Tab-separated table of C-alpha atoms and ligand atoms in Angstrom:
chain	number	residue	atom	x	y	z
P	1	UNK	CA	0.000	0.000	0.000
P	2	UNK	CA	1.378	3.402	-1.017
P	3	UNK	CA	0.467	6.344	1.227
P	4	UNK	CA	0.973	10.057	0.674
P	5	UNK	CA	1.699	11.620	4.088
P	6	UNK	CA	1.100	15.298	4.890
P	7	UNK	CA	2.525	17.085	7.947
P	8	UNK	CA	1.918	20.772	8.774
P	9	UNK	CA	1.550	20.856	12.570
P	10	UNK	CA	4.310	23.378	13.358
P	11	UNK	CA	6.763	25.250	11.107
P	12	UNK	CA	7.513	22.448	8.632
P	13	UNK	CA	5.622	21.525	5.497
P	14	UNK	CA	6.313	17.822	5.049
P	15	UNK	CA	5.052	15.610	2.249
P	16	UNK	CA	6.234	12.052	1.580
P	17	UNK	CA	5.346	8.931	-0.326
P	18	UNK	CA	5.843	5.716	1.688
P	19	UNK	CA	5.260	2.107	0.645
P	20	UNK	CA	3.924	-0.420	3.163
P	21	UNK	CA	4.655	1.858	6.101
P	22	UNK	CA	8.427	1.502	5.848
P	23	UNK	CA	9.971	2.257	2.442
P	24	UNK	CA	10.373	5.974	1.880
P	25	UNK	CA	10.013	6.676	-1.848
P	26	UNK	CA	10.233	10.451	-1.386
P	27	UNK	CA	10.365	12.868	1.536
P	28	UNK	CA	10.059	16.628	0.977
P	29	UNK	CA	10.503	18.969	3.942
P	30	UNK	CA	10.291	22.701	3.635
P	31	UNK	CA	10.691	24.764	6.788
P	32	UNK	CA	9.886	28.354	7.681
P	33	UNK	CA	12.416	28.221	10.545
P	34	UNK	CA	14.479	31.137	9.208
P	35	UNK	CA	11.488	33.458	9.632
P	36	UNK	CA	11.185	32.530	13.325
P	37	UNK	CA	14.863	32.669	14.316
P	38	UNK	CA	14.879	36.059	15.952
P	39	UNK	CA	11.525	35.588	17.738
P	40	UNK	CA	12.761	32.786	20.044
P	41	UNK	CA	9.956	30.482	18.880
P	42	UNK	CA	7.562	29.746	16.028
P	43	UNK	CA	5.210	32.588	15.051
P	44	UNK	CA	1.994	30.685	14.134
P	45	UNK	CA	0.692	33.187	11.591
P	46	UNK	CA	3.980	33.278	9.664
P	47	UNK	CA	4.241	29.474	9.756
P	48	UNK	CA	0.721	28.978	8.361
P	49	UNK	CA	1.207	31.531	5.577
P	50	UNK	CA	4.421	29.789	4.489
P	51	UNK	CA	2.631	26.419	4.584
P	52	UNK	CA	-0.085	27.756	2.272
P	53	UNK	CA	2.665	28.620	-0.228
P	54	UNK	CA	4.708	25.452	0.236
P	55	UNK	CA	2.192	22.613	0.423
P	56	UNK	CA	1.009	22.144	-3.172
P	57	UNK	CA	4.561	22.419	-4.619
P	58	UNK	CA	5.723	19.918	-1.952
P	59	UNK	CA	2.976	17.454	-2.964
P	60	UNK	CA	4.029	17.860	-6.605
P	61	UNK	CA	7.705	17.282	-5.778
P	62	UNK	CA	7.015	14.278	-3.522
P	63	UNK	CA	4.998	12.596	-6.276
P	64	UNK	CA	7.492	13.270	-9.041
P	65	UNK	CA	10.459	12.199	-6.873
P	66	UNK	CA	8.730	8.926	-6.059
P	67	UNK	CA	8.181	8.442	-9.827
P	68	UNK	CA	4.521	7.749	-9.068
P	69	UNK	CA	1.414	9.677	-9.895
P	70	UNK	CA	-1.919	10.024	-8.193
P	71	UNK	CA	-3.302	6.732	-9.580
P	72	UNK	CA	-0.550	4.846	-7.697
P	73	UNK	CA	-1.451	6.400	-4.336
P	74	UNK	CA	-3.703	4.110	-2.267
P	75	UNK	CA	-4.489	6.537	0.563
P	76	UNK	CA	-3.679	9.946	2.011
P	77	UNK	CA	-2.611	10.340	5.651
P	78	UNK	CA	-2.638	13.723	7.338
P	79	UNK	CA	-1.494	14.884	10.769
P	80	UNK	CA	-4.683	16.319	12.302
P	81	UNK	CA	-3.140	17.354	15.650
P	82	UNK	CA	-1.742	18.287	18.070
P	83	UNK	CA	-0.198	21.472	16.734
P	84	UNK	CA	-0.779	25.058	15.702
P	85	UNK	CA	-4.283	25.537	14.409
P	86	UNK	CA	-3.383	27.633	11.337
P	87	UNK	CA	-0.915	25.083	9.980
P	88	UNK	CA	-3.186	22.179	10.841
P	89	UNK	CA	-6.026	23.741	8.855
P	90	UNK	CA	-3.746	24.123	5.825
P	91	UNK	CA	-2.720	20.449	5.924
P	92	UNK	CA	-6.057	18.933	6.861
P	93	UNK	CA	-8.183	20.918	4.407
P	94	UNK	CA	-5.726	20.266	1.561
P	95	UNK	CA	-5.689	16.532	2.372
P	96	UNK	CA	-9.491	16.467	2.428
P	97	UNK	CA	-9.713	18.232	-0.932
P	98	UNK	CA	-7.171	15.819	-2.467
P	99	UNK	CA	-8.937	12.759	-1.028
P	100	UNK	CA	-12.225	13.926	-2.544
P	101	UNK	CA	-10.663	14.929	-5.860
P	102	UNK	CA	-8.641	11.709	-6.285
P	103	UNK	CA	-11.305	9.537	-4.646
P	104	UNK	CA	-8.824	8.074	-2.103
P	105	UNK	CA	-9.314	7.069	1.530
P	106	UNK	CA	-8.140	9.608	4.091
P	107	UNK	CA	-6.439	8.591	7.360
P	108	UNK	CA	-6.265	11.063	10.214
P	109	UNK	CA	-3.025	10.681	12.218
P	110	UNK	CA	-1.962	11.880	15.662
P	111	UNK	CA	1.295	13.778	15.078
P	112	UNK	CA	2.828	12.329	18.277
P	113	UNK	CA	2.219	8.794	17.064
P	114	UNK	CA	3.866	9.846	13.818
P	115	UNK	CA	7.040	10.610	15.806
P	116	UNK	CA	7.005	7.036	17.140
P	117	UNK	CA	6.625	5.577	13.630
P	118	UNK	CA	9.622	7.540	12.345
P	119	UNK	CA	11.477	4.512	13.758
P	120	UNK	CA	9.877	2.211	11.175
P	121	UNK	CA	11.072	4.252	8.203
P	122	UNK	CA	13.908	3.177	5.961
P	123	UNK	CA	15.353	4.139	2.598
P	124	UNK	CA	17.399	0.969	2.592
P	125	UNK	CA	16.179	-1.755	0.211
P	126	UNK	CA	17.545	-4.474	2.583
P	127	UNK	CA	15.163	-3.181	5.304
P	128	UNK	CA	16.656	-3.441	8.791
P	129	UNK	CA	14.385	-5.155	11.344
P	130	UNK	CA	11.476	-3.079	12.627
P	131	UNK	CA	11.302	-2.276	16.365
P	132	UNK	CA	9.955	-5.203	18.410
P	133	UNK	CA	6.877	-5.133	20.676
P	134	UNK	CA	6.271	-4.572	23.513
P	135	UNK	CA	8.224	-1.336	23.613
P	136	UNK	CA	8.569	1.961	25.418
P	137	UNK	CA	8.375	5.063	23.227
P	138	UNK	CA	9.832	8.378	24.319
P	139	UNK	CA	8.538	11.374	22.379
P	140	UNK	CA	10.714	14.452	22.820
P	141	UNK	CA	9.725	17.344	20.606
P	142	UNK	CA	9.288	21.095	20.777
P	143	UNK	CA	5.762	20.709	22.102
P	144	UNK	CA	5.813	17.367	23.938
P	145	UNK	CA	7.652	15.011	26.245
P	146	UNK	CA	5.747	11.747	26.658
P	147	UNK	CA	6.466	8.165	27.681
P	148	UNK	CA	4.254	5.529	26.087
P	149	UNK	CA	3.939	1.778	26.436
P	150	UNK	CA	3.086	0.118	23.131
P	151	UNK	CA	2.079	-3.538	23.141
P	152	UNK	CA	1.255	-3.698	19.437
P	153	UNK	CA	0.375	-1.441	16.525
P	154	UNK	CA	-2.546	0.766	17.511
P	155	UNK	CA	-2.308	0.197	21.272
P	156	UNK	CA	-0.797	3.040	23.257
P	157	UNK	CA	-0.704	3.440	26.999
P	158	UNK	CA	0.421	6.885	28.091
P	159	UNK	CA	2.664	6.505	31.150
P	160	UNK	CA	3.574	10.100	31.847
P	161	UNK	CA	4.653	13.386	30.366
P	162	UNK	CA	5.869	16.822	31.194
P	163	UNK	CA	4.067	18.828	33.845
P	164	UNK	CA	5.264	22.117	32.323
P	165	UNK	CA	7.753	22.748	29.501
P	166	UNK	CA	8.690	20.039	27.019
P	167	UNK	CA	12.330	19.038	26.616
P	168	UNK	CA	12.557	20.880	23.281
P	169	UNK	CA	10.954	23.979	24.758
P	170	UNK	CA	13.547	23.923	27.557
P	171	UNK	CA	16.343	23.776	24.955
P	172	UNK	CA	14.747	26.695	23.104
P	173	UNK	CA	14.195	28.822	26.233
P	174	UNK	CA	17.665	28.219	27.679
P	175	UNK	CA	19.141	29.027	24.256
P	176	UNK	CA	17.317	32.361	24.358
P	177	UNK	CA	18.732	33.108	27.826
P	178	UNK	CA	22.202	32.366	26.413
P	179	UNK	CA	21.575	34.739	23.496
P	180	UNK	CA	21.147	32.020	20.863
P	181	UNK	CA	18.582	31.864	18.061
P	182	UNK	CA	15.574	29.545	17.685
P	183	UNK	CA	15.601	26.540	17.466
P	184	UNK	CA	17.894	26.269	20.458
P	185	UNK	CA	18.512	22.509	20.541
P	186	UNK	CA	21.098	22.259	17.755
P	187	UNK	CA	22.858	25.433	18.968
P	188	UNK	CA	23.105	24.268	22.578
P	189	UNK	CA	24.472	20.957	21.345
P	190	UNK	CA	27.091	22.787	19.286
P	191	UNK	CA	28.030	25.080	22.175
P	192	UNK	CA	28.325	22.141	24.578
P	193	UNK	CA	30.517	20.165	22.213
P	194	UNK	CA	33.837	19.194	23.769
P	195	UNK	CA	33.158	20.841	27.167
P	196	UNK	CA	34.520	19.010	30.168
P	197	UNK	CA	32.029	19.050	33.060
P	198	UNK	CA	33.036	21.302	35.970
P	199	UNK	CA	31.800	20.477	39.436
P	200	UNK	CA	31.090	24.083	40.444
P	201	UNK	CA	28.302	24.330	37.880
P	202	UNK	CA	25.608	21.853	38.794
P	203	UNK	CA	22.013	22.092	37.629
P	204	UNK	CA	19.157	20.032	39.113
P	205	UNK	CA	17.862	16.774	37.577
P	206	UNK	CA	14.108	17.534	37.922
P	207	UNK	CA	11.870	14.624	39.035
P	208	UNK	CA	14.721	12.159	38.464
P	209	UNK	CA	13.813	10.101	41.525
P	210	UNK	CA	10.078	10.902	41.600
P	211	UNK	CA	7.798	7.901	41.758
P	212	UNK	CA	6.110	8.661	38.433
P	213	UNK	CA	6.930	8.863	34.744
P	214	UNK	CA	6.328	12.596	34.663
P	215	UNK	CA	8.873	15.228	33.720
P	216	UNK	CA	9.399	18.889	34.570
P	217	UNK	CA	11.852	21.113	32.730
P	218	UNK	CA	10.722	24.675	33.436
P	219	UNK	CA	12.807	24.882	36.646
P	220	UNK	CA	15.944	24.307	34.596
P	221	UNK	CA	15.373	27.527	32.703
P	222	UNK	CA	14.878	29.348	36.009
P	223	UNK	CA	18.106	27.802	37.350
P	224	UNK	CA	19.993	28.958	34.258
P	225	UNK	CA	18.388	32.404	34.551
P	226	UNK	CA	19.662	32.645	38.136
P	227	UNK	CA	23.213	31.790	37.073
P	228	UNK	CA	23.145	34.299	34.235
P	229	UNK	CA	21.371	36.966	36.312
P	230	UNK	CA	21.599	39.619	33.607
P	231	UNK	CA	25.406	39.419	33.444
P	232	UNK	CA	27.557	39.303	30.314
P	233	UNK	CA	28.870	35.777	30.063
P	234	UNK	CA	32.213	34.717	28.706
P	235	UNK	CA	32.009	32.168	25.916
P	236	UNK	CA	33.655	29.651	28.277
P	237	UNK	CA	30.908	30.147	30.874
P	238	UNK	CA	28.187	29.884	28.208
P	239	UNK	CA	29.685	26.621	27.030
P	240	UNK	CA	29.717	25.240	30.577
P	241	UNK	CA	26.067	26.175	31.099
P	242	UNK	CA	25.038	24.670	27.750
P	243	UNK	CA	26.895	21.465	28.553
P	244	UNK	CA	25.479	21.050	32.072
P	245	UNK	CA	21.942	21.897	30.897
P	246	UNK	CA	22.136	19.375	28.057
P	247	UNK	CA	23.506	16.761	30.466
P	248	UNK	CA	20.706	17.389	32.950
P	249	UNK	CA	17.951	16.937	30.330
P	250	UNK	CA	19.603	13.796	28.923
P	251	UNK	CA	20.156	12.248	32.389
P	252	UNK	CA	16.470	12.642	33.248
P	253	UNK	CA	15.131	11.424	29.878
P	254	UNK	CA	17.411	8.391	29.713
P	255	UNK	CA	16.967	7.359	33.329
P	256	UNK	CA	13.187	7.544	33.320
P	257	UNK	CA	12.802	5.782	29.982
P	258	UNK	CA	14.909	2.821	31.125
P	259	UNK	CA	12.993	2.745	34.401
P	260	UNK	CA	9.779	2.404	32.385
P	261	UNK	CA	11.327	-0.354	30.249
P	262	UNK	CA	12.312	-2.263	33.407
P	263	UNK	CA	8.940	-1.781	35.090
P	264	UNK	CA	6.983	-3.027	32.067
P	265	UNK	CA	9.522	-5.673	31.067
P	266	UNK	CA	10.183	-4.381	27.550
P	267	UNK	CA	13.447	-5.084	25.715
P	268	UNK	CA	12.941	-2.305	23.165
P	269	UNK	CA	12.914	1.480	23.387
P	270	UNK	CA	12.173	3.858	20.510
P	271	UNK	CA	12.828	7.597	20.652
P	272	UNK	CA	11.185	10.197	18.411
P	273	UNK	CA	10.768	13.955	17.972
P	274	UNK	CA	13.139	16.824	17.246
P	275	UNK	CA	15.209	16.368	20.438
P	276	UNK	CA	15.923	12.770	19.346
P	277	UNK	CA	18.483	14.369	17.000
P	278	UNK	CA	20.600	15.292	20.033
P	279	UNK	CA	23.989	13.555	19.930
P	280	UNK	CA	24.462	13.280	23.718
P	281	UNK	CA	20.975	11.821	24.119
P	282	UNK	CA	21.761	9.196	21.487
P	283	UNK	CA	25.099	8.428	23.126
P	284	UNK	CA	23.638	8.023	26.616
P	285	UNK	CA	20.707	5.903	25.390
P	286	UNK	CA	22.994	3.647	23.370
P	287	UNK	CA	25.467	3.200	26.257
P	288	UNK	CA	22.723	2.307	28.773
P	289	UNK	CA	20.991	0.069	26.224
P	290	UNK	CA	24.211	-1.878	25.634
P	291	UNK	CA	24.770	-2.191	29.369
P	292	UNK	CA	21.243	-3.421	30.107
P	293	UNK	CA	20.661	-5.477	26.964
P	294	UNK	CA	17.778	-3.282	25.810
P	295	UNK	CA	17.579	-2.285	22.143
P	296	UNK	CA	17.273	1.440	21.510
P	297	UNK	CA	16.105	2.740	18.163
P	298	UNK	CA	16.435	6.323	16.910
P	299	UNK	CA	15.067	7.644	13.639
P	300	UNK	CA	17.495	8.936	11.047
P	301	UNK	CA	18.006	12.679	11.509
P	302	UNK	CA	15.678	13.709	8.660
P	303	UNK	CA	12.925	11.614	10.256
P	304	UNK	CA	13.482	13.028	13.788
P	305	UNK	CA	12.243	16.445	12.747
P	306	UNK	CA	8.640	16.861	11.603
P	307	UNK	CA	8.109	15.115	8.260
P	308	UNK	CA	5.371	13.593	6.113
P	309	UNK	CA	6.958	10.126	5.975
P	310	UNK	CA	6.306	9.406	9.658
P	311	UNK	CA	2.659	10.420	9.148
P	312	UNK	CA	2.346	8.050	6.173
P	313	UNK	CA	3.907	5.236	8.242
P	314	UNK	CA	1.614	5.818	11.228
P	315	UNK	CA	-1.328	5.921	8.804
P	316	UNK	CA	-0.332	2.551	7.338
P	317	UNK	CA	0.140	0.707	10.639
P	318	UNK	CA	-3.007	2.230	12.165
P	319	UNK	CA	-5.044	2.265	8.986
P	320	UNK	CA	-8.579	3.387	9.558
P	321	UNK	CA	-10.449	5.126	6.800
P	322	UNK	CA	-12.150	8.359	7.724
P	323	UNK	CA	-14.891	10.118	5.828
P	324	UNK	CA	-12.902	13.001	4.384
P	325	UNK	CA	-15.426	15.664	5.299
P	326	UNK	CA	-15.472	14.434	8.919
P	327	UNK	CA	-11.720	14.931	9.497
P	328	UNK	CA	-10.970	18.108	11.387
P	329	UNK	CA	-7.897	19.896	12.694
P	330	UNK	CA	-7.534	19.085	16.396
P	331	UNK	CA	-4.863	21.361	17.968
P	332	UNK	CA	-5.255	19.847	21.468
P	333	UNK	CA	-5.198	16.163	20.460
P	334	UNK	CA	-3.356	13.911	22.942
P	335	UNK	CA	-3.350	10.211	23.894
P	336	UNK	CA	-6.083	7.985	25.177
P	337	UNK	CA	-5.439	4.393	26.288
P	338	UNK	CA	-6.575	3.095	22.957
P	339	UNK	CA	-5.688	5.710	20.409
P	340	UNK	CA	-8.350	6.201	17.815
P	341	UNK	CA	-7.618	7.239	14.288
P	342	UNK	CA	-10.133	9.082	12.194
H	1	KG4	O1	9.610	17.434	16.616
H	1	KG4	P1	10.011	18.810	16.248
H	1	KG4	O2	10.723	19.011	14.923
H	1	KG4	O3	8.772	19.775	16.252
H	1	KG4	C1	7.726	19.616	17.147
H	1	KG4	O4	6.861	18.729	16.915
H	1	KG4	O5	7.743	20.346	18.151
H	1	KG4	O6	10.925	19.352	17.430
H	1	KG4	C2	11.495	20.634	17.461
H	1	KG4	C3	12.338	20.741	18.726
H	1	KG4	C4	12.862	22.144	18.998
H	1	KG4	O7	12.538	22.482	20.328
H	1	KG4	C5	14.367	22.014	18.809
H	1	KG4	O8	15.124	22.893	19.621
H	1	KG4	C6	14.603	20.576	19.176
H	1	KG4	O9	13.485	19.890	18.634
H	1	KG4	N1	15.860	20.030	18.615
H	1	KG4	C7	16.906	19.630	19.365
H	1	KG4	C8	17.930	19.245	18.456
H	1	KG4	N2	17.458	19.420	17.192
H	1	KG4	C9	16.172	19.885	17.301
H	1	KG4	N3	17.065	19.587	20.698
H	1	KG4	C10	18.247	19.144	21.160
H	1	KG4	N4	19.284	18.782	20.365
H	1	KG4	C11	19.172	18.808	19.015
H	1	KG4	N5	20.197	18.446	18.248
H	2	ZN	ZN1	6.869	17.075	16.021
């Protein structure tokens, strides 16, 4: 089954063609990130306007790159939420119009579940093994930090999530305090590169030992704010702060995810979302996984960020046709025990 996936929940316009939920035939991502750089976060109105311009050309490019045309597409999958309402409307209404015009089934996909399915994607004809169930999924994006137990395709048990800021948001806010542009994650990673930890600078590890699978990252920004306290920082000091902040977030995410894997007896972890691109996070997860004999899967970098391929994959493995006119943008969509599609 060939699915055209459409993703417009934040500042990206992603369109992809994916076969049988795993083989990526094309993956077009256009981002309005440069317009948001100086604002410290995504400006919803600007993002939606750029998506209006970018979506139809992206659909055209994804089809021609896959060497398929509309007759070869079996279904359309669209991320219907959570996300920014303007962008969601652009993606959902375009997907509905296409489904009606081409007479194809439409699948409505939870964006967060898309981030999990980024781990099923491959461009490799030899197809590495897919993640094995049961598994723990950690979603770490700009808007979310969630731990999920997945026993099979379509069954999601939400174990916990952030009580305040998401991990990505914390990266973005701390970056702003350090005078860096949005998105902060890649810049903090770059700044922290090669820094040797210094004992005098110690940030908290929020909720590390709490008896829950919840997270809290907003206090980290406050802690960094207190250290900075309006002063001009040397580049050395900035690097130390970036390094210790990054370490704190990674320590908490890794520790809690493995605790969930132990508690529910899973031998597989998958990580998804923009923060999954972080090199230290990958390193710490891989080291602990090797030590404990638990397999950890990360998406390739281009599938960590928002993209249409993960939406097509989630649509395939959770296929449920929706009546096109009944699909609506749902900015506040989250998880229920049994996730429903459509
Ligand atoms: O999943 P995503 O592309 O969009 C949302 O669904 O929110 O995630 C964007 C987030 C931003 O907060 C960005 O700072 C963060 O992912 N991010 C990173 C890295 N690359 C992107 N955070 C830490 N390290 C990175 N290398
Ligand atoms: Zn996302």
